[in-house]
Amino acid sequence: MGRYMDGFYEGLGQMGVVPVVVLEDAKDAAPLADALVSGGLPSAEITFRTPAAAESIRLMHEGRPDILVGAGTVLTVEQATAAVAAGAGFIVSPGFSRDVTLWCLAHEVPVLPAAVTPTEVMAVRELGIDVTKFFPAKHYGGLATIETLAAPFVGHRFMPTGGVDARNLSEYLSCPSVIACGGTWMVRADLIAAGRFDEVERLSREAAAIVGECRDR
């Protein structure tokens, strides 16, 4: 795997938490980015679940270069292409699409496909990828399943997303096979809709503190 992936993995591990964001209106992108950076979580996975996704990525990328912004819920090569054109620094998929993954590798774009079964992990590893998303974590057994998968796939690491929050973040991050966690609790839709970016910042700071405590152990 190229240095671009190694560098991405290193940065992901340092961040510890990647906020997973659904934005209905691109006007919220800039204040959200400010809140995340101020709260100590300088990253965002903007999901391709709304028409505002690409424009939100562009505004974050151009207006706040100190935040690592990527695209999530990427299901097709067309979405991956649009995301990267808008400035996405990485691509995340909720499952394993061989076409999307190969496109990203061919264009040296860091990619995190999801894998929750031994067969899926093997398929991803055959392409040289050492880190995968684990989604939805809560419904696929959470940390217990990750630890079970990690036993045969030595060195493989996961980014659990779905059911992760401030209450169990420390438990997840204590597992050597967890590189980072994806979470929505600090960027809830109701907070964004109400313009409560002060609360986004507070929750982000709380999450960043948990990461710091886990990394200092």
Tab-separated table of C-alpha atoms in Angstrom:
chain	number	residue	atom	x	y	z
A	1	MET	CA	0.000	0.000	0.000
A	2	GLY	CA	1.268	3.479	-0.832
A	3	ARG	CA	2.499	6.118	1.562
A	4	TYR	CA	-0.724	8.068	1.087
A	5	MET	CA	-2.609	5.273	2.861
A	6	ASP	CA	0.005	4.948	5.600
A	7	GLY	CA	-0.208	8.673	6.254
A	8	PHE	CA	-3.993	8.526	6.329
A	9	TYR	CA	-3.979	5.634	8.790
A	10	GLU	CA	-1.545	7.496	11.029
A	11	GLY	CA	-3.705	10.618	11.019
A	12	LEU	CA	-6.840	8.589	11.635
A	13	GLY	CA	-5.280	6.971	14.666
A	14	GLN	CA	-4.234	10.325	16.072
A	15	MET	CA	-7.713	11.816	15.628
A	16	GLY	CA	-9.428	8.913	17.354
A	17	VAL	CA	-12.923	10.099	16.411
A	18	VAL	CA	-14.320	11.048	13.014
A	19	PRO	CA	-17.617	12.982	13.176
A	20	VAL	CA	-20.095	11.512	10.690
A	21	VAL	CA	-22.225	14.355	9.360
A	22	VAL	CA	-25.485	14.591	7.431
A	23	LEU	CA	-25.916	18.145	6.111
A	24	GLU	CA	-29.206	19.222	4.597
A	25	ASP	CA	-27.944	22.728	3.780
A	26	ALA	CA	-24.409	23.626	2.698
A	27	LYS	CA	-24.623	26.934	4.599
A	28	ASP	CA	-24.043	24.954	7.773
A	29	ALA	CA	-20.723	23.561	6.546
A	30	ALA	CA	-18.503	26.480	7.591
A	31	PRO	CA	-19.835	27.011	11.139
A	32	LEU	CA	-19.814	23.258	11.682
A	33	ALA	CA	-16.182	23.037	10.612
A	34	ASP	CA	-15.316	25.885	12.976
A	35	ALA	CA	-17.054	24.132	15.870
A	36	LEU	CA	-15.308	20.813	15.212
A	37	VAL	CA	-11.865	22.375	14.955
A	38	SER	CA	-12.420	24.488	18.073
A	39	GLY	CA	-13.617	21.373	19.886
A	40	GLY	CA	-10.479	19.434	18.998
A	41	LEU	CA	-11.951	17.128	16.343
A	42	PRO	CA	-10.519	18.506	13.080
A	43	SER	CA	-12.180	16.016	10.755
A	44	ALA	CA	-15.571	15.312	9.218
A	45	GLU	CA	-17.096	12.561	7.144
A	46	ILE	CA	-19.804	14.275	5.078
A	47	THR	CA	-22.273	11.613	4.036
A	48	PHE	CA	-23.621	11.455	0.496
A	49	ARG	CA	-27.174	11.128	1.773
A	50	THR	CA	-28.294	14.611	0.740
A	51	PRO	CA	-27.893	16.813	-2.352
A	52	ALA	CA	-25.836	19.234	-0.227
A	53	ALA	CA	-22.970	16.785	0.319
A	54	ALA	CA	-20.582	17.782	-2.468
A	55	GLU	CA	-21.033	21.521	-1.927
A	56	SER	CA	-20.577	21.087	1.824
A	57	ILE	CA	-17.306	19.253	1.226
A	58	ARG	CA	-16.133	22.009	-1.114
A	59	LEU	CA	-16.930	24.752	1.373
A	60	MET	CA	-15.165	22.956	4.211
A	61	HIS	CA	-12.144	22.076	2.093
A	62	GLU	CA	-11.689	25.577	0.689
A	63	GLY	CA	-12.710	27.570	3.738
A	64	ARG	CA	-11.112	25.550	6.515
A	65	PRO	CA	-7.920	23.824	5.296
A	66	ASP	CA	-7.077	22.733	8.857
A	67	ILE	CA	-9.925	20.204	8.845
A	68	LEU	CA	-9.652	16.813	7.131
A	69	VAL	CA	-12.923	16.428	5.286
A	70	GLY	CA	-13.970	13.248	3.558
A	71	ALA	CA	-17.059	11.719	1.995
A	72	GLY	CA	-19.158	8.987	3.564
A	73	THR	CA	-21.961	6.729	2.382
A	74	VAL	CA	-20.226	6.540	-0.994
A	75	LEU	CA	-21.983	3.833	-2.987
A	76	THR	CA	-20.788	4.430	-6.550
A	77	VAL	CA	-17.734	5.481	-8.517
A	78	GLU	CA	-19.708	8.514	-9.690
A	79	GLN	CA	-20.183	9.657	-6.091
A	80	ALA	CA	-16.508	9.046	-5.333
A	81	THR	CA	-15.523	11.111	-8.357
A	82	ALA	CA	-17.808	13.985	-7.339
A	83	ALA	CA	-16.550	13.883	-3.754
A	84	VAL	CA	-12.886	14.023	-4.709
A	85	ALA	CA	-13.568	16.791	-7.234
A	86	ALA	CA	-15.154	18.767	-4.390
A	87	GLY	CA	-12.065	18.304	-2.222
A	88	ALA	CA	-12.719	15.139	-0.225
A	89	GLY	CA	-9.518	13.808	1.296
A	90	PHE	CA	-10.853	10.309	1.881
A	91	ILE	CA	-13.763	8.054	0.941
A	92	VAL	CA	-15.843	5.896	3.278
A	93	SER	CA	-18.386	3.282	2.202
A	94	PRO	CA	-21.036	1.541	4.336
A	95	GLY	CA	-20.154	-1.762	2.664
A	96	PHE	CA	-17.535	-3.193	0.308
A	97	SER	CA	-17.805	-2.050	-3.287
A	98	ARG	CA	-14.940	-3.470	-5.301
A	99	ASP	CA	-15.474	-0.839	-8.027
A	100	VAL	CA	-15.347	2.100	-5.602
A	101	THR	CA	-12.370	0.666	-3.755
A	102	LEU	CA	-10.369	-0.006	-6.913
A	103	TRP	CA	-11.162	3.485	-8.244
A	104	CYS	CA	-9.856	5.042	-5.040
A	105	LEU	CA	-6.697	2.952	-5.073
A	106	ALA	CA	-6.072	3.782	-8.733
A	107	HIS	CA	-6.372	7.502	-7.948
A	108	GLU	CA	-4.460	7.267	-4.650
A	109	VAL	CA	-7.434	8.381	-2.607
A	110	PRO	CA	-7.531	6.965	0.943
A	111	VAL	CA	-10.525	4.653	1.239
A	112	LEU	CA	-12.305	2.916	4.108
A	113	PRO	CA	-14.695	0.256	2.840
A	114	ALA	CA	-16.794	-1.505	5.464
A	115	ALA	CA	-16.384	-5.152	6.411
A	116	VAL	CA	-18.277	-7.026	9.121
A	117	THR	CA	-17.761	-10.683	8.156
A	118	PRO	CA	-14.606	-12.802	7.686
A	119	THR	CA	-15.348	-13.092	3.959
A	120	GLU	CA	-15.615	-9.305	3.576
A	121	VAL	CA	-12.417	-8.703	5.541
A	122	MET	CA	-10.576	-11.197	3.339
A	123	ALA	CA	-11.889	-9.565	0.163
A	124	VAL	CA	-10.681	-6.158	1.312
A	125	ARG	CA	-7.318	-7.431	2.506
A	126	GLU	CA	-6.706	-9.057	-0.881
A	127	LEU	CA	-6.620	-5.511	-2.275
A	128	GLY	CA	-3.972	-4.520	0.255
A	129	ILE	CA	-6.235	-2.586	2.621
A	130	ASP	CA	-5.461	-2.971	6.329
A	131	VAL	CA	-8.205	-0.835	7.891
A	132	THR	CA	-11.946	-1.113	7.360
A	133	LYS	CA	-15.081	0.506	8.678
A	134	PHE	CA	-17.207	-1.709	10.940
A	135	PHE	CA	-20.831	-0.678	10.361
A	136	PRO	CA	-23.340	-0.761	11.899
A	137	ALA	CA	-21.214	-1.685	14.895
A	138	LYS	CA	-24.012	-1.984	17.436
A	139	HIS	CA	-26.036	-4.420	15.337
A	140	TYR	CA	-23.079	-6.610	14.358
A	141	GLY	CA	-21.881	-7.336	17.862
A	142	GLY	CA	-19.747	-4.281	18.539
A	143	LEU	CA	-16.424	-4.745	20.269
A	144	ALA	CA	-16.904	-8.477	20.843
A	145	THR	CA	-17.155	-9.118	17.103
A	146	ILE	CA	-14.211	-6.834	16.325
A	147	GLU	CA	-12.013	-8.693	18.799
A	148	THR	CA	-13.113	-12.031	17.325
A	149	LEU	CA	-12.325	-10.901	13.769
A	150	ALA	CA	-8.981	-9.466	14.850
A	151	ALA	CA	-7.764	-12.867	16.044
A	152	PRO	CA	-7.377	-14.501	12.589
A	153	PHE	CA	-6.715	-11.245	10.745
A	154	VAL	CA	-3.576	-10.248	12.603
A	155	GLY	CA	-2.777	-6.560	12.253
A	156	HIS	CA	-6.104	-5.614	10.704
A	157	ARG	CA	-7.831	-2.640	12.310
A	158	PHE	CA	-11.382	-1.350	12.318
A	159	MET	CA	-13.257	1.946	12.580
A	160	PRO	CA	-16.531	1.072	14.328
A	161	THR	CA	-19.434	3.365	13.479
A	162	GLY	CA	-23.079	3.108	14.466
A	163	GLY	CA	-23.942	2.945	18.150
A	164	VAL	CA	-20.701	4.568	19.288
A	165	ASP	CA	-21.086	7.510	21.669
A	166	ALA	CA	-19.425	9.210	24.634
A	167	ARG	CA	-20.527	6.389	26.944
A	168	ASN	CA	-18.676	3.587	25.148
A	169	LEU	CA	-15.996	5.493	23.213
A	170	SER	CA	-13.290	4.731	25.766
A	171	GLU	CA	-14.121	1.025	25.677
A	172	TYR	CA	-13.806	0.904	21.903
A	173	LEU	CA	-10.582	2.909	21.790
A	174	SER	CA	-9.017	0.653	24.415
A	175	CYS	CA	-9.003	-2.164	21.858
A	176	PRO	CA	-5.723	-2.288	19.850
A	177	SER	CA	-7.675	-3.386	16.782
A	178	VAL	CA	-9.728	-0.159	16.768
A	179	ILE	CA	-7.877	2.612	14.949
A	180	ALA	CA	-10.607	5.221	15.527
A	181	CYS	CA	-14.377	5.513	15.835
A	182	GLY	CA	-16.974	7.190	13.690
A	183	GLY	CA	-19.719	9.013	15.544
A	184	THR	CA	-22.744	11.213	15.093
A	185	TRP	CA	-23.534	12.235	18.655
A	186	MET	CA	-21.595	15.499	18.507
A	187	VAL	CA	-23.066	16.480	15.132
A	188	ARG	CA	-26.705	15.486	15.599
A	189	ALA	CA	-29.121	16.772	12.981
A	190	ASP	CA	-31.221	18.622	15.559
A	191	LEU	CA	-28.196	20.565	16.805
A	192	ILE	CA	-27.197	21.589	13.295
A	193	ALA	CA	-30.755	22.529	12.306
A	194	ALA	CA	-31.049	24.715	15.407
A	195	GLY	CA	-27.661	26.361	14.829
A	196	ARG	CA	-26.390	24.959	18.144
A	197	PHE	CA	-22.755	24.945	17.066
A	198	ASP	CA	-21.766	25.853	20.616
A	199	GLU	CA	-23.126	22.481	21.709
A	200	VAL	CA	-21.346	20.762	18.805
A	201	GLU	CA	-18.127	22.316	20.056
A	202	ARG	CA	-18.796	21.232	23.646
A	203	LEU	CA	-19.554	17.635	22.680
A	204	SER	CA	-16.534	17.574	20.377
A	205	ARG	CA	-14.294	18.793	23.176
A	206	GLU	CA	-15.699	16.082	25.437
A	207	ALA	CA	-14.969	13.420	22.819
A	208	ALA	CA	-11.465	14.776	22.176
A	209	ALA	CA	-10.758	14.584	25.916
A	210	ILE	CA	-11.761	10.915	25.971
A	211	VAL	CA	-9.444	10.261	23.033
A	212	GLY	CA	-6.623	12.017	24.860
A	213	GLU	CA	-7.157	9.935	27.977
A	214	CYS	CA	-7.129	6.707	25.987
A	215	ARG	CA	-4.014	7.649	24.032
A	216	ASP	CA	-2.131	8.565	27.245
A	217	ARG	CA	-2.632	5.145	28.827
